[in-house]
mmCIF file of C-alpha atoms in Angstrom:
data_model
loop_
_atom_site.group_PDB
_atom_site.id
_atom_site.type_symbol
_atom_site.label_atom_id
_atom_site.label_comp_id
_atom_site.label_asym_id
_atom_site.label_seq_id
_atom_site.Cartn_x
_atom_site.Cartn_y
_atom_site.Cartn_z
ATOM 1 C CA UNK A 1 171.591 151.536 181.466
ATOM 2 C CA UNK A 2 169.530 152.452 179.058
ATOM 3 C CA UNK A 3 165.944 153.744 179.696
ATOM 4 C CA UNK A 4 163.344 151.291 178.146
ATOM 5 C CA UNK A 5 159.581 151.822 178.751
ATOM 6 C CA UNK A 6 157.100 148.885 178.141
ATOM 7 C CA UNK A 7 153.337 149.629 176.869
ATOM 8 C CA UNK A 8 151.155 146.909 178.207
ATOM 9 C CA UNK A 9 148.047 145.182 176.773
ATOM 10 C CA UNK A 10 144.256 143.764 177.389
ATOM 11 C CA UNK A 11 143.539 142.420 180.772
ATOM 12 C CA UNK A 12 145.525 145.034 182.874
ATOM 13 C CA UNK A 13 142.595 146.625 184.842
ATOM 14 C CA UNK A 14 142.756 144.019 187.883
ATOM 15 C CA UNK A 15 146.249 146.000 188.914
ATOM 16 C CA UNK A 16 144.622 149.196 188.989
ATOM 17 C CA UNK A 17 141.922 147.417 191.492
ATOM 18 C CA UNK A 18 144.036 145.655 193.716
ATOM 19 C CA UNK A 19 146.080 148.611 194.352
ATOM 20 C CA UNK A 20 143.087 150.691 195.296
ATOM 21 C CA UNK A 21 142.027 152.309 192.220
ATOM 22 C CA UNK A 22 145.674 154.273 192.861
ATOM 23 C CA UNK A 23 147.282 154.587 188.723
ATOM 24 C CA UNK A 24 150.985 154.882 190.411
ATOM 25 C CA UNK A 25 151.248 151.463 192.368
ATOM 26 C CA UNK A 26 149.526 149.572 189.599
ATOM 27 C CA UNK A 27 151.811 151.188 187.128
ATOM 28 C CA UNK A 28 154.680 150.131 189.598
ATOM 29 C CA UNK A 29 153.649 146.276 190.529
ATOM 30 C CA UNK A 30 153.504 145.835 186.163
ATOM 31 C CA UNK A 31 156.984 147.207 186.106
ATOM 32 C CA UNK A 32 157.984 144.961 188.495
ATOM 33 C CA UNK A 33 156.289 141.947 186.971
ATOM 34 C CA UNK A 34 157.882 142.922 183.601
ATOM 35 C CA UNK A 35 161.051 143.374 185.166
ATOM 36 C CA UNK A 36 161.092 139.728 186.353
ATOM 37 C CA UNK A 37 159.749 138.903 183.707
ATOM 38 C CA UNK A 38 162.725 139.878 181.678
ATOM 39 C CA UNK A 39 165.158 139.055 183.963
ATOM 40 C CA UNK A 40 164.401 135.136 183.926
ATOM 41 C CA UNK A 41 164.764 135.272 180.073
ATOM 42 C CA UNK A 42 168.192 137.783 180.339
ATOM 43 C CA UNK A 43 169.637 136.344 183.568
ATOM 44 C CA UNK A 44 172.854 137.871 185.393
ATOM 45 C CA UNK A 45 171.937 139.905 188.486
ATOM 46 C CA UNK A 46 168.532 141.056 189.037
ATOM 47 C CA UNK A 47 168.149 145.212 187.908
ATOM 48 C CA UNK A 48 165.205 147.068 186.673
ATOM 49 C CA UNK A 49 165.450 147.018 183.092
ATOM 50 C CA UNK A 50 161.860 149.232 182.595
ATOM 51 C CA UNK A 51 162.145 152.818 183.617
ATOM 52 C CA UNK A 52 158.173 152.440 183.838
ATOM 53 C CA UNK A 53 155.549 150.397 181.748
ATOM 54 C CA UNK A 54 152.882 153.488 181.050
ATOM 55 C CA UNK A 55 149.727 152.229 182.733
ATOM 56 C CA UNK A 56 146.563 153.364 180.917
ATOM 57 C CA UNK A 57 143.874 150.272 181.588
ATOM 58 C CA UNK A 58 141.794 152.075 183.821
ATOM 59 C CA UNK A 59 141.244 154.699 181.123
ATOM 60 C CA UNK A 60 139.438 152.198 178.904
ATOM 61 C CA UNK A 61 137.624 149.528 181.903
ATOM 62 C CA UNK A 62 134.354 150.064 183.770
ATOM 63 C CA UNK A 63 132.955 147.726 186.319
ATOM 64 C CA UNK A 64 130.740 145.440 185.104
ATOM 65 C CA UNK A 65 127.033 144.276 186.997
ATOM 66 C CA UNK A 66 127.616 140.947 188.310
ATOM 67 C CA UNK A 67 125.888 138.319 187.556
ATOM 68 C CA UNK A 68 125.509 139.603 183.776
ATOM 69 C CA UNK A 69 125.762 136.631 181.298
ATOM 70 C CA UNK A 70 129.422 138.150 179.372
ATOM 71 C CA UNK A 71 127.038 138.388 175.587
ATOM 72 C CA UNK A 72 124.326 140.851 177.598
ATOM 73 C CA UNK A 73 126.770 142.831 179.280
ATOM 74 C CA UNK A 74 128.544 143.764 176.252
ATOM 75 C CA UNK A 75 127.508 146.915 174.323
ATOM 76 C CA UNK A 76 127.099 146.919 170.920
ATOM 77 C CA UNK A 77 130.296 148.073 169.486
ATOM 78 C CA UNK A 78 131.848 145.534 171.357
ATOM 79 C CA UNK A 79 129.660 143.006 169.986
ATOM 80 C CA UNK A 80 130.654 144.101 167.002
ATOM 81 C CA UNK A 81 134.547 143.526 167.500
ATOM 82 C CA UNK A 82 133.945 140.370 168.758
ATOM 83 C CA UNK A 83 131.864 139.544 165.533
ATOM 84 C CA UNK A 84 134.819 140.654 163.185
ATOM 85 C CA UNK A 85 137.668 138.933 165.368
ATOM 86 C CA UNK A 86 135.641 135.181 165.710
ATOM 87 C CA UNK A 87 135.790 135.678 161.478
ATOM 88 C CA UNK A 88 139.238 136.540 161.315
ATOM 89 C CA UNK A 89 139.551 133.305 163.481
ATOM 90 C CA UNK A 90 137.336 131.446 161.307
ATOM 91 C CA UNK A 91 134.814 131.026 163.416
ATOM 92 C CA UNK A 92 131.164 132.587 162.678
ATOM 93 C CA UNK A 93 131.662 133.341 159.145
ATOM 94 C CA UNK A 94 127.771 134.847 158.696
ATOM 95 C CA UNK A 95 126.427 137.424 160.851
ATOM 96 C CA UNK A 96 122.453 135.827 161.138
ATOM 97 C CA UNK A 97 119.846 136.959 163.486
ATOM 98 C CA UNK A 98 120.381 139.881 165.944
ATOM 99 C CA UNK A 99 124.002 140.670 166.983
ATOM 100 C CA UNK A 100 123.166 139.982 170.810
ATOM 101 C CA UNK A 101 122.436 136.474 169.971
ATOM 102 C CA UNK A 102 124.927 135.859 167.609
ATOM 103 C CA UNK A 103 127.951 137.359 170.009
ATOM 104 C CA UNK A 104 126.486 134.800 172.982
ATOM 105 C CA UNK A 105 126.169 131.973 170.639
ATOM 106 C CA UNK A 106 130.302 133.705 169.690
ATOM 107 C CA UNK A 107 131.465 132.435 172.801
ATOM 108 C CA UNK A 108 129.721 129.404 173.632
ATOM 109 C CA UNK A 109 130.912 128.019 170.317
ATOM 110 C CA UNK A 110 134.550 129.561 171.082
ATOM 111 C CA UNK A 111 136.538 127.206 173.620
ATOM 112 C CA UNK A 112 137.523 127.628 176.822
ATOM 113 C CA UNK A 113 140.370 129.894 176.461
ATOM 114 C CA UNK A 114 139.425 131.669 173.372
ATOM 115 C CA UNK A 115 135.989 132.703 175.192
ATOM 116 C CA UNK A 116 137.975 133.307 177.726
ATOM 117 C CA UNK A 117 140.434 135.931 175.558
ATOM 118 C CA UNK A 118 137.152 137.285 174.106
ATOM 119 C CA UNK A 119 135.740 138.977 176.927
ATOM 120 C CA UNK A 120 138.906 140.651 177.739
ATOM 121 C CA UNK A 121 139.965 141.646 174.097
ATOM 122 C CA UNK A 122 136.764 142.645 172.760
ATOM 123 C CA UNK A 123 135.475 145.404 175.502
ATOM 124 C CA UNK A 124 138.899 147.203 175.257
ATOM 125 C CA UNK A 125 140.134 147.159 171.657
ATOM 126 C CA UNK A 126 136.209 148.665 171.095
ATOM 127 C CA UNK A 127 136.467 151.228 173.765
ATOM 128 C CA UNK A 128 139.712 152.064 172.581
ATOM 129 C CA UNK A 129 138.611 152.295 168.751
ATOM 130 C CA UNK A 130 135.373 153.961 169.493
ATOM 131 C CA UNK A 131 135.924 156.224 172.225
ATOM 132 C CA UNK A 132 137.600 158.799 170.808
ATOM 133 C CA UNK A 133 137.758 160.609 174.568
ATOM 134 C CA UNK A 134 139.455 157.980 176.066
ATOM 135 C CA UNK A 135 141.773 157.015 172.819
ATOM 136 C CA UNK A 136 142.950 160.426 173.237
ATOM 137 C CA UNK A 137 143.402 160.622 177.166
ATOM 138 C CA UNK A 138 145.143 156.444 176.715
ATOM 139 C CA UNK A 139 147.887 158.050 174.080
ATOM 140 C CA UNK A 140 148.537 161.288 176.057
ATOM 141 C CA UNK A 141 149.132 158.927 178.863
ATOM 142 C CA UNK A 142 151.513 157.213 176.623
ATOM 143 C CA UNK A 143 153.356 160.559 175.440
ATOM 144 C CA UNK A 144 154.048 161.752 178.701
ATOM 145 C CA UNK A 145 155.671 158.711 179.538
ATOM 146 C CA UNK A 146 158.137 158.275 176.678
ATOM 147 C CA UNK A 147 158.482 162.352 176.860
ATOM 148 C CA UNK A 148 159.417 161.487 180.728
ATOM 149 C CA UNK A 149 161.937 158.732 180.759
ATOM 150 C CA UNK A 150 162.893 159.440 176.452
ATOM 151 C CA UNK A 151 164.136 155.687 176.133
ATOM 152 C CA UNK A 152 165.773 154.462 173.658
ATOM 153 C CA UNK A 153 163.664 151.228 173.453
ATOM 154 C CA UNK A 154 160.157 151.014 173.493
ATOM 155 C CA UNK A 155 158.241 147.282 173.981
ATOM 156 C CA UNK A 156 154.343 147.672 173.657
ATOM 157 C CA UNK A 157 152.285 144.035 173.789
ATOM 158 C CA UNK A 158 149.034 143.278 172.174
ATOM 159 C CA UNK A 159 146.537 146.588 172.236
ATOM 160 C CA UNK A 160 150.023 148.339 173.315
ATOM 161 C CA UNK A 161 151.820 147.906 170.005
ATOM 162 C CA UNK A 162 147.845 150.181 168.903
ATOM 163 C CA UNK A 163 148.110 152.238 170.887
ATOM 164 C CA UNK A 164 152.194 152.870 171.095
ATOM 165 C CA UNK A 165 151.967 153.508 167.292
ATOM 166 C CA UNK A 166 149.259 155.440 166.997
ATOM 167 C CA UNK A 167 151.094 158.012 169.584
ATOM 168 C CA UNK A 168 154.224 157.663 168.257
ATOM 169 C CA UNK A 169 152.735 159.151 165.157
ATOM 170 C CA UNK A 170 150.777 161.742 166.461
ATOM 171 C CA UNK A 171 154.032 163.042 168.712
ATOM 172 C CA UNK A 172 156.465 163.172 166.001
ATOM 173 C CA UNK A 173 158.975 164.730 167.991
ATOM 174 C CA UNK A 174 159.524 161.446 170.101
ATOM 175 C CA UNK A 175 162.464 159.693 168.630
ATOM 176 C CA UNK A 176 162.866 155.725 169.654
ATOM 177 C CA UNK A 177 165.809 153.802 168.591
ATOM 178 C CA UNK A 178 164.260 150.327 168.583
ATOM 179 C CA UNK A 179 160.307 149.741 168.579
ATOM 180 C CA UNK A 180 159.501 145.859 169.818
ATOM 181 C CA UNK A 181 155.922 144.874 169.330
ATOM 182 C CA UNK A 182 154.558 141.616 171.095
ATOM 183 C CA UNK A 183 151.587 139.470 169.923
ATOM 184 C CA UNK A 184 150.373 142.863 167.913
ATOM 185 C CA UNK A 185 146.959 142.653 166.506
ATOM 186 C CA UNK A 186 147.800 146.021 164.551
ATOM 187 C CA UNK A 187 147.572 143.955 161.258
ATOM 188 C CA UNK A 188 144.035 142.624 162.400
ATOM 189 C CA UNK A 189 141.901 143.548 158.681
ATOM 190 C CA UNK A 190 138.115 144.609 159.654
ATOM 191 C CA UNK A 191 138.756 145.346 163.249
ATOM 192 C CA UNK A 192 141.847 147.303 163.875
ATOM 193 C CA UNK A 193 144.111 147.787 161.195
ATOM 194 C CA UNK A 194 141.516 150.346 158.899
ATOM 195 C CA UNK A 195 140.534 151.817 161.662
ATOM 196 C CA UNK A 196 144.044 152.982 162.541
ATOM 197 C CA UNK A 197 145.529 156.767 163.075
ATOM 198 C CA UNK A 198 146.562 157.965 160.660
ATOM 199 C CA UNK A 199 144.400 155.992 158.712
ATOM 200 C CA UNK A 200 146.784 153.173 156.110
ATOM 201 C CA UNK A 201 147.729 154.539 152.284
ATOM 202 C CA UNK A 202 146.504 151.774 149.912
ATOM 203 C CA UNK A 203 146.082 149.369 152.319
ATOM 204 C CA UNK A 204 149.555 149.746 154.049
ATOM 205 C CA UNK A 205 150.692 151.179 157.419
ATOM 206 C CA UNK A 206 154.225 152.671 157.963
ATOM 207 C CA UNK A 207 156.373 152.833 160.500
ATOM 208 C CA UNK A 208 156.275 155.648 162.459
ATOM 209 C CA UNK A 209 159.216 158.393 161.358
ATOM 210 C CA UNK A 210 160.563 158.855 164.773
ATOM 211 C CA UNK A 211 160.915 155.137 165.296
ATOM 212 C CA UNK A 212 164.782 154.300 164.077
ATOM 213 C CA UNK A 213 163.873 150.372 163.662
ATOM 214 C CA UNK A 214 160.968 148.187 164.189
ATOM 215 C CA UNK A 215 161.152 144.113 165.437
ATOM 216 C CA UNK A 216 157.898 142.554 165.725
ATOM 217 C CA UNK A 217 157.669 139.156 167.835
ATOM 218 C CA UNK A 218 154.097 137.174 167.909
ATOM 219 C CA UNK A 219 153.418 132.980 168.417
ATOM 220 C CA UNK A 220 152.403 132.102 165.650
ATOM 221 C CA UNK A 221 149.154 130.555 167.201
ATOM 222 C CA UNK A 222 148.195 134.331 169.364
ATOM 223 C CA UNK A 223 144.729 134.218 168.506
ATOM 224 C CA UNK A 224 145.119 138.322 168.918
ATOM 225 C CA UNK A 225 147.771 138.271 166.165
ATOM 226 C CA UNK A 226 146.114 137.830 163.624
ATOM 227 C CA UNK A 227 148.542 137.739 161.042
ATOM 228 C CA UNK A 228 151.214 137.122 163.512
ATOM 229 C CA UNK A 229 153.291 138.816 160.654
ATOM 230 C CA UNK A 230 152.945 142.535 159.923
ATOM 231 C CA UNK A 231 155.475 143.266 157.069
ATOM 232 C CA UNK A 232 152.740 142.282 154.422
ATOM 233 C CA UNK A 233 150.590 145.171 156.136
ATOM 234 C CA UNK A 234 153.553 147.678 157.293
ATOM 235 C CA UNK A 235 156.036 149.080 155.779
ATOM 236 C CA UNK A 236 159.351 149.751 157.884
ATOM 237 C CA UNK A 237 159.053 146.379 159.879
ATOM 238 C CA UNK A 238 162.654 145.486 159.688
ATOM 239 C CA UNK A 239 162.471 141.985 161.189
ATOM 240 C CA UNK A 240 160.191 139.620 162.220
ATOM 241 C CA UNK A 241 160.033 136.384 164.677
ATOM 242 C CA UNK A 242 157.447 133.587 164.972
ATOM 243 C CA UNK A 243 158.167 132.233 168.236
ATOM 244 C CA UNK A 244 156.105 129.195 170.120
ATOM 245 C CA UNK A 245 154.703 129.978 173.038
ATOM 246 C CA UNK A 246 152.350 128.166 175.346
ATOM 247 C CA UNK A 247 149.259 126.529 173.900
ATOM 248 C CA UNK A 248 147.007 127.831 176.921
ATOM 249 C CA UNK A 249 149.518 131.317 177.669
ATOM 250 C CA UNK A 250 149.734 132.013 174.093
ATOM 251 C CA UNK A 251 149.452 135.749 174.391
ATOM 252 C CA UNK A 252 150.751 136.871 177.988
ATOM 253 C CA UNK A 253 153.541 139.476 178.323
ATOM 254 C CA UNK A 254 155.122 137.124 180.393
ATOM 255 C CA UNK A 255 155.567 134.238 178.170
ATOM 256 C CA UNK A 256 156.642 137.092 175.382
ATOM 257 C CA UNK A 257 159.061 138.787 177.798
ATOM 258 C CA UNK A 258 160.624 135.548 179.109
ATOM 259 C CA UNK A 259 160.686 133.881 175.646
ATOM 260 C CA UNK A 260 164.089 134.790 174.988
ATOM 261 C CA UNK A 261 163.101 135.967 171.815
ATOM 262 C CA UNK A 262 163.905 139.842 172.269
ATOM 263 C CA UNK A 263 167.130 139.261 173.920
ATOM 264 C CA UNK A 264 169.891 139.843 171.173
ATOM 265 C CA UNK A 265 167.917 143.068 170.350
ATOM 266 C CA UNK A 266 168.116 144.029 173.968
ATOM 267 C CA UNK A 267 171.593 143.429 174.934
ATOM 268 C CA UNK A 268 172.923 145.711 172.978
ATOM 269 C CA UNK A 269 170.859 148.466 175.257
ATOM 270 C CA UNK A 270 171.840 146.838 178.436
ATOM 271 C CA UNK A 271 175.516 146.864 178.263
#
């Protein structure tokens, strides 16, 4: 069969503590989750369809004090993201009074599941956009692992699809037959996509020249994908899908991988 590797998104850091701050069994219990995941959608007998989903949350993740209301505990840069996303939303259009206040007054305006999303997206996308330690030590992670396994098929969800194409860029020599990016916020204006490496042309992004085609799938609700669509942004996206989700699981890996969405680009690789 072949080799696919999955990139995996915001939220991930709880596998790297249950399995006792060890990288290799959280890297293993998400490959098994994604596997499932992708079996209920694909049926037939169960296999492992993911040679390994590269595992890089603990790079970007720091515990935080308890008892720390979520707007205090955030550093500034992250304050800053969460400022830019809420307008992208809608939400907060003027930036009034000092950002502290303003990013706690953010997410108690913010619903339940949208605050919810916040103070998982926010601290990571920052740390991942502002760090440039970690961004670098997150996409050698990710090279090793596609220089490993050398799949043909590459799915990266949410901060994945970031940080899958910035590496795929900055390892040229990686070649990928078929890039699928899930709920992808690389399209996000004013907090990821300018701020992306290499930097866009004229306000467009490209696909990356060792990728040989590009499907991007996102619910058209995904508060994270924001425009669910990238081809206005991108060139080199060669199709698209707007799928519809869950109204509450609107941007898990599991409702993307089970979807049924990806699988007539997949079974052609699974034969």
């Amino acid at each position: 069969m072949t080799a696919i590797v999955g990139v995996h998104g915001i939220g991930k850091y709880k596998y790297y503590l249950e399995a006792g701050n060890d990288v290799a069994r959280a890297a293993a219990a998400m490959r098994a989750k994604w596997d499932g995941y992708l079996h209920a959608s694909l049926g037939g007998e169960t296999r492992a369809y993911f040679a390994e989903v590269a595992y890089f949350a603990h790079l970007l993740n720091e515990p935080r004090p308890p008892g720390v209301r979520e707007a205090e505990a955030m550093r500034v840069r992250e304050q800053m993201v969460l400022a830019a996303w809420a307008k992208e939303l809608g939400v907060g259009e003027h930036l009034t009074g000092a950002l502290k206040t303003f990013a706690g007054w953010l997410l108690d305006r913010l619903d339940g599941r949208a605050a919810a999303f916040a103070k998982l997206f926010c601290p990571e996308v920052a740390t991942y956009l502002a760090d440039a330690g970690r961004r670098e030590k997150v996409r050698a992670l990710v090279a090793a692992s596609l220089r490993r396994h050398r799949p043909k098929v590459v799915i990266a969800h949410s901060l994945g699809s970031v940080v899958t194409y910035e590496t795929l860029w900055a390892n040229p020599d990686i070649e990928v037959d078929l890039l699928i990016t899930l709920g992808s916020p690389l399209g996000m204006r004013n907090v990821i996509f300018e701020k992306l490496l290499p930097a866009p042309i004229d306000g467009r992004g490209e696909r990356p020249r060792g990728v040989g085609r590009w499907v991007n799938i996102a619910d058209k609700d995904d508060i994270a994908a924001i425009p669910p669509e990238l081809r206005e942004s991108f060139a080199g996206v060669d199709e698209e899908q707007l799928v519809n989700l869950d109204w509450i699981d609107f941007h898990t890996a599991g409702k993307y991988l089970g979807c049924g969405a990806l699988n007539p680009y997949l079974r052609p690789y699974l034969a």
